[in-house]
């Protein structure tokens, strides 16, 4: 259950979708002079080398951020975070969500990152060294349950599993309901893949039923290679901040225009 390594997929179009939404949300929240907490349940290694053997082997970054970098203006928070990491680590560097969050948050905003994979955890600790971030080697959803409600109560949780465990599709909606009861003001963001056989469908419906005021957003894109099952990227946001629906609609139009795909699904 610890076989997944995001280095093969870093910077793909799903990352572009997820990270653009996350960056917009954090940028919006930090406009107010109020502290916030950040929790991530499946953090990965935090920093990726897109010239590395893993990224080159799959070609997902080449079809993703390499192609999509100019989809975002220099003032977009996602572009700012990517540019800052590349300025520090080189042109082939790509930030995972922990480094995107750390760049956009204030130094005083606490961050808690969970990662169970031994090698990924070690790399994450190295990537976040000196930033004041708490890095935990434990199950991310268990960590989130233990921390909620965090202090400060205002904040964001990102849940981005590998989805290699089939029961995740049933377990995560229940976990989100439990988290929302404990942390009723928390912005809870779930990422999921759109796979050819559609295993996400029942989960998305369960989330919509449990959180009728939540925001669901999906983008479609062509499989990166023959036989690849992923055909898009989905997000579900509990307690979406004001304006996120409009930002996601803009992102939908960008994906559709640049890729020539049909407009994705957005539900609130």
C-alpha positions as a Python dict, from the first residue, in 0.01 Angstrom:
ca = {
    (1, 'X'): (0, 0, 0),
    (2, 'X'): (308, 226, 2),
    (3, 'X'): (405, 175, -362),
    (4, 'X'): (280, 507, -501),
    (5, 'X'): (542, 770, -583),
    (6, 'X'): (422, 1097, -730),
    (7, 'X'): (754, 1167, -907),
    (8, 'X'): (615, 974, -1206),
    (9, 'X'): (314, 1205, -1225),
    (10, 'X'): (435, 1540, -1089),
    (11, 'X'): (336, 1839, -1299),
    (12, 'X'): (72, 1653, -1499),
    (13, 'X'): (-256, 1818, -1594),
    (14, 'X'): (-422, 1686, -1279),
    (15, 'X'): (-155, 1870, -1076),
    (16, 'X'): (-219, 2185, -1281),
    (17, 'X'): (-592, 2161, -1197),
    (18, 'X'): (-541, 2082, -828),
    (19, 'X'): (-258, 2324, -765),
    (20, 'X'): (-424, 2615, -946),
    (21, 'X'): (-733, 2570, -726),
    (22, 'X'): (-526, 2536, -408),
    (23, 'X'): (-312, 2839, -489),
    (24, 'X'): (-617, 3055, -562),
    (25, 'X'): (-777, 2950, -233),
    (26, 'X'): (-468, 3023, -22),
    (27, 'X'): (-406, 3354, -196),
    (28, 'X'): (-766, 3456, -128),
    (29, 'X'): (-749, 3359, 240),
    (30, 'X'): (-420, 3539, 305),
    (31, 'X'): (-561, 3870, 181),
    (32, 'X'): (-710, 3908, 529),
    (33, 'X'): (-477, 3968, 822),
    (34, 'X'): (-607, 3661, 1004),
    (35, 'X'): (-404, 3345, 1077),
    (36, 'X'): (-495, 3011, 925),
    (37, 'X'): (-399, 2645, 952),
    (38, 'X'): (-298, 2414, 668),
    (39, 'X'): (-324, 2034, 687),
    (40, 'X'): (-229, 1789, 411),
    (41, 'X'): (-305, 1419, 441),
    (42, 'X'): (-92, 1273, 155),
    (43, 'X'): (189, 1521, 106),
    (44, 'X'): (438, 1336, -117),
    (45, 'X'): (794, 1464, -137),
    (46, 'X'): (714, 1833, -181),
    (47, 'X'): (972, 1906, -453),
    (48, 'X'): (1011, 1729, -788),
    (49, 'X'): (1267, 1725, -1069),
    (50, 'X'): (1088, 1718, -1404),
    (51, 'X'): (1411, 1621, -1579),
    (52, 'X'): (1436, 1309, -1362),
    (53, 'X'): (1398, 958, -1497),
    (54, 'X'): (1053, 911, -1345),
    (55, 'X'): (899, 1220, -1506),
    (56, 'X'): (1069, 1156, -1840),
    (57, 'X'): (949, 795, -1844),
    (58, 'X'): (577, 881, -1823),
    (59, 'X'): (580, 1208, -2018),
    (60, 'X'): (307, 1344, -1791),
    (61, 'X'): (488, 1665, -1701),
    (62, 'X'): (563, 1732, -2070),
    (63, 'X'): (189, 1707, -2140),
    (64, 'X'): (114, 1905, -1823),
    (65, 'X'): (293, 2202, -1670),
    (66, 'X'): (553, 2221, -1949),
    (67, 'X'): (264, 2277, -2188),
    (68, 'X'): (47, 2473, -1948),
    (69, 'X'): (293, 2717, -1790),
    (70, 'X'): (176, 3005, -2010),
    (71, 'X'): (-191, 2937, -1937),
    (72, 'X'): (-152, 3150, -1625),
    (73, 'X'): (-50, 3513, -1604),
    (74, 'X'): (255, 3610, -1401),
    (75, 'X'): (28, 3744, -1125),
    (76, 'X'): (-168, 3420, -1079),
    (77, 'X'): (-77, 3268, -739),
    (78, 'X'): (-9, 2927, -894),
    (79, 'X'): (233, 3078, -1145),
    (80, 'X'): (397, 3285, -869),
    (81, 'X'): (456, 2974, -658),
    (82, 'X'): (597, 2773, -950),
    (83, 'X'): (823, 3061, -1056),
    (84, 'X'): (952, 3110, -700),
    (85, 'X'): (1041, 2742, -662),
    (86, 'X'): (1215, 2738, -1000),
    (87, 'X'): (1410, 3050, -909),
    (88, 'X'): (1534, 2869, -599),
    (89, 'X'): (1582, 2517, -736),
    (90, 'X'): (1626, 2541, -1115),
    (91, 'X'): (1415, 2548, -1429),
    (92, 'X'): (1317, 2179, -1405),
    (93, 'X'): (1192, 2201, -1046),
    (94, 'X'): (822, 2162, -972),
    (95, 'X'): (656, 2226, -635),
    (96, 'X'): (419, 1977, -484),
    (97, 'X'): (129, 2119, -289),
    (98, 'X'): (334, 2152, 35),
    (99, 'X'): (577, 2397, -126),
    (100, 'X'): (296, 2580, -306),
    (101, 'X'): (123, 2622, 30),
    (102, 'X'): (441, 2726, 210),
    (103, 'X'): (515, 2990, -54),
    (104, 'X'): (165, 3141, -34),
    (105, 'X'): (109, 3119, 342),
    (106, 'X'): (260, 3350, 601),
    (107, 'X'): (550, 3228, 814),
    (108, 'X'): (319, 3234, 1115),
    (109, 'X'): (53, 3008, 955),
    (110, 'X'): (103, 2653, 1091),
    (111, 'X'): (135, 2367, 843),
    (112, 'X'): (95, 1996, 917),
    (113, 'X'): (197, 1747, 646),
    (114, 'X'): (151, 1370, 661),
    (115, 'X'): (340, 1117, 447),
    (116, 'X'): (378, 745, 521),
    (117, 'X'): (611, 630, 240),
    (118, 'X'): (962, 617, 398),
    (119, 'X'): (1154, 759, 103),
    (120, 'X'): (890, 1021, 26),
    (121, 'X'): (876, 1122, 392),
    (122, 'X'): (1253, 1167, 405),
    (123, 'X'): (1247, 1378, 88),
    (124, 'X'): (957, 1583, 225),
    (125, 'X'): (1147, 1656, 545),
    (126, 'X'): (1443, 1774, 338),
    (127, 'X'): (1225, 1990, 111),
    (128, 'X'): (1052, 2159, 406),
    (129, 'X'): (1362, 2195, 628),
    (130, 'X'): (1390, 2536, 788),
    (131, 'X'): (1033, 2639, 705),
    (132, 'X'): (877, 2567, 1044),
    (133, 'X'): (649, 2305, 891),
    (134, 'X'): (542, 2002, 1096),
    (135, 'X'): (609, 1683, 893),
    (136, 'X'): (443, 1367, 1027),
    (137, 'X'): (513, 1005, 932),
    (138, 'X'): (164, 871, 994),
    (139, 'X'): (-170, 806, 828),
    (140, 'X'): (-290, 1141, 701),
    (141, 'X'): (-660, 1105, 772),
    (142, 'X'): (-584, 985, 1125),
    (143, 'X'): (-358, 1288, 1171),
    (144, 'X'): (-631, 1520, 1044),
    (145, 'X'): (-885, 1370, 1281),
    (146, 'X'): (-646, 1418, 1573),
    (147, 'X'): (-574, 1782, 1481),
    (148, 'X'): (-928, 1897, 1409),
    (149, 'X'): (-1037, 2151, 1497),
    (150, 'X'): (-691, 2306, 1457),
    (151, 'X'): (-566, 2627, 1611),
    (152, 'X'): (-622, 2863, 1441),
    (153, 'X'): (-965, 2733, 1334),
    (154, 'X'): (-962, 2920, 1004),
    (155, 'X'): (-785, 2711, 740),
    (156, 'X'): (-758, 2451, 468),
    (157, 'X'): (-720, 2074, 449),
    (158, 'X'): (-604, 1906, 127),
    (159, 'X'): (-666, 1534, 81),
    (160, 'X'): (-493, 1392, -226),
    (161, 'X'): (-473, 1012, -193),
    (162, 'X'): (-311, 774, -441),
    (163, 'X'): (-648, 595, -482),
    (164, 'X'): (-464, 261, -495),
    (165, 'X'): (-683, 137, -208),
    (166, 'X'): (-1027, 70, -359),
    (167, 'X'): (-1205, 124, -29),
    (168, 'X'): (-1095, 491, -36),
    (169, 'X'): (-1394, 569, -257),
    (170, 'X'): (-1627, 460, 23),
    (171, 'X'): (-1418, 562, 322),
    (172, 'X'): (-1327, 918, 230),
    (173, 'X'): (-1682, 1063, 216),
    (174, 'X'): (-1737, 927, 568),
    (175, 'X'): (-1402, 1070, 681),
    (176, 'X'): (-1493, 1410, 537),
    (177, 'X'): (-1826, 1411, 718),
    (178, 'X'): (-1648, 1336, 1045),
    (179, 'X'): (-1388, 1608, 982),
    (180, 'X'): (-1658, 1861, 893),
    (181, 'X'): (-1843, 1790, 1217),
    (182, 'X'): (-1524, 1857, 1413),
    (183, 'X'): (-1408, 2150, 1200),
    (184, 'X'): (-1722, 2314, 1068),
    (185, 'X'): (-1544, 2621, 933),
    (186, 'X'): (-1257, 2434, 764),
    (187, 'X'): (-1219, 2439, 387),
    (188, 'X'): (-1178, 2071, 299),
    (189, 'X'): (-1043, 1999, -51),
    (190, 'X'): (-1049, 1650, -202),
    (191, 'X'): (-874, 1560, -527),
    (192, 'X'): (-968, 1246, -723),
    (193, 'X'): (-884, 1108, -1069),
    (194, 'X'): (-1136, 1065, -1348),
    (195, 'X'): (-1061, 711, -1464),
    (196, 'X'): (-1200, 541, -1769),
    (197, 'X'): (-1424, 306, -1571),
    (198, 'X'): (-1556, 586, -1350),
    (199, 'X'): (-1499, 454, -995),
    (200, 'X'): (-1539, 807, -858),
    (201, 'X'): (-1905, 842, -952),
    (202, 'X'): (-2068, 701, -640),
    (203, 'X'): (-1822, 888, -419),
    (204, 'X'): (-1896, 1220, -588),
    (205, 'X'): (-2269, 1164, -542),
    (206, 'X'): (-2217, 1076, -174),
    (207, 'X'): (-2020, 1396, -120),
    (208, 'X'): (-2282, 1607, -297),
    (209, 'X'): (-2555, 1454, -81),
    (210, 'X'): (-2357, 1508, 240),
    (211, 'X'): (-2247, 1862, 149),
    (212, 'X'): (-2515, 2021, -73),
    (213, 'X'): (-2339, 2357, -52),
    (214, 'X'): (-2003, 2211, -153),
    (215, 'X'): (-1831, 2278, -484),
    (216, 'X'): (-1756, 1997, -728),
    (217, 'X'): (-1533, 2065, -1027),
    (218, 'X'): (-1396, 1836, -1297),
    (219, 'X'): (-1177, 1888, -1603),
    (220, 'X'): (-1127, 1643, -1885),
    (221, 'X'): (-811, 1590, -2086),
    (222, 'X'): (-680, 1324, -2326),
    (223, 'X'): (-492, 1026, -2176),
    (224, 'X'): (-122, 1106, -2182),
    (225, 'X'): (-33, 776, -2348),
    (226, 'X'): (-199, 470, -2494),
    (227, 'X'): (-361, 257, -2229),
    (228, 'X'): (-349, 528, -1962),
    (229, 'X'): (-673, 518, -1763),
    (230, 'X'): (-683, 876, -1635),
    (231, 'X'): (-898, 1102, -1852),
    (232, 'X'): (-944, 1395, -1619),
    (233, 'X'): (-920, 1544, -1273),
    (234, 'X'): (-1181, 1614, -1006),
    (235, 'X'): (-1207, 1831, -697),
    (236, 'X'): (-1468, 1854, -426),
    (237, 'X'): (-1454, 2144, -181),
    (238, 'X'): (-1643, 2162, 147),
    (239, 'X'): (-1702, 2524, 260),
    (240, 'X'): (-1570, 2672, -65),
    (241, 'X'): (-1451, 3031, -21),
    (242, 'X'): (-1641, 3310, -192),
    (243, 'X'): (-1531, 3346, -554),
    (244, 'X'): (-1383, 2997, -596),
    (245, 'X'): (-1670, 2892, -822),
    (246, 'X'): (-1586, 3177, -1058),
    (247, 'X'): (-1215, 3096, -1052),
    (248, 'X'): (-1294, 2734, -1136),
    (249, 'X'): (-1523, 2842, -1420),
    (250, 'X'): (-1231, 3043, -1561),
    (251, 'X'): (-1007, 2737, -1528),
    (252, 'X'): (-1268, 2528, -1708),
    (253, 'X'): (-1263, 2767, -2000),
    (254, 'X'): (-884, 2764, -2007),
    (255, 'X'): (-868, 2382, -2018),
    (256, 'X'): (-1141, 2363, -2283),
    (257, 'X'): (-983, 2630, -2503),
    (258, 'X'): (-626, 2503, -2477),
    (259, 'X'): (-707, 2133, -2508),
    (260, 'X'): (-1012, 2146, -2730),
    (261, 'X'): (-1211, 1939, -2481),
    (262, 'X'): (-1575, 1972, -2379),
    (263, 'X'): (-1662, 2190, -2082),
    (264, 'X'): (-1617, 1999, -1756),
    (265, 'X'): (-1872, 1944, -1483),
    (266, 'X'): (-1912, 2198, -1208),
    (267, 'X'): (-2166, 2149, -931),
    (268, 'X'): (-2249, 2360, -627),
}
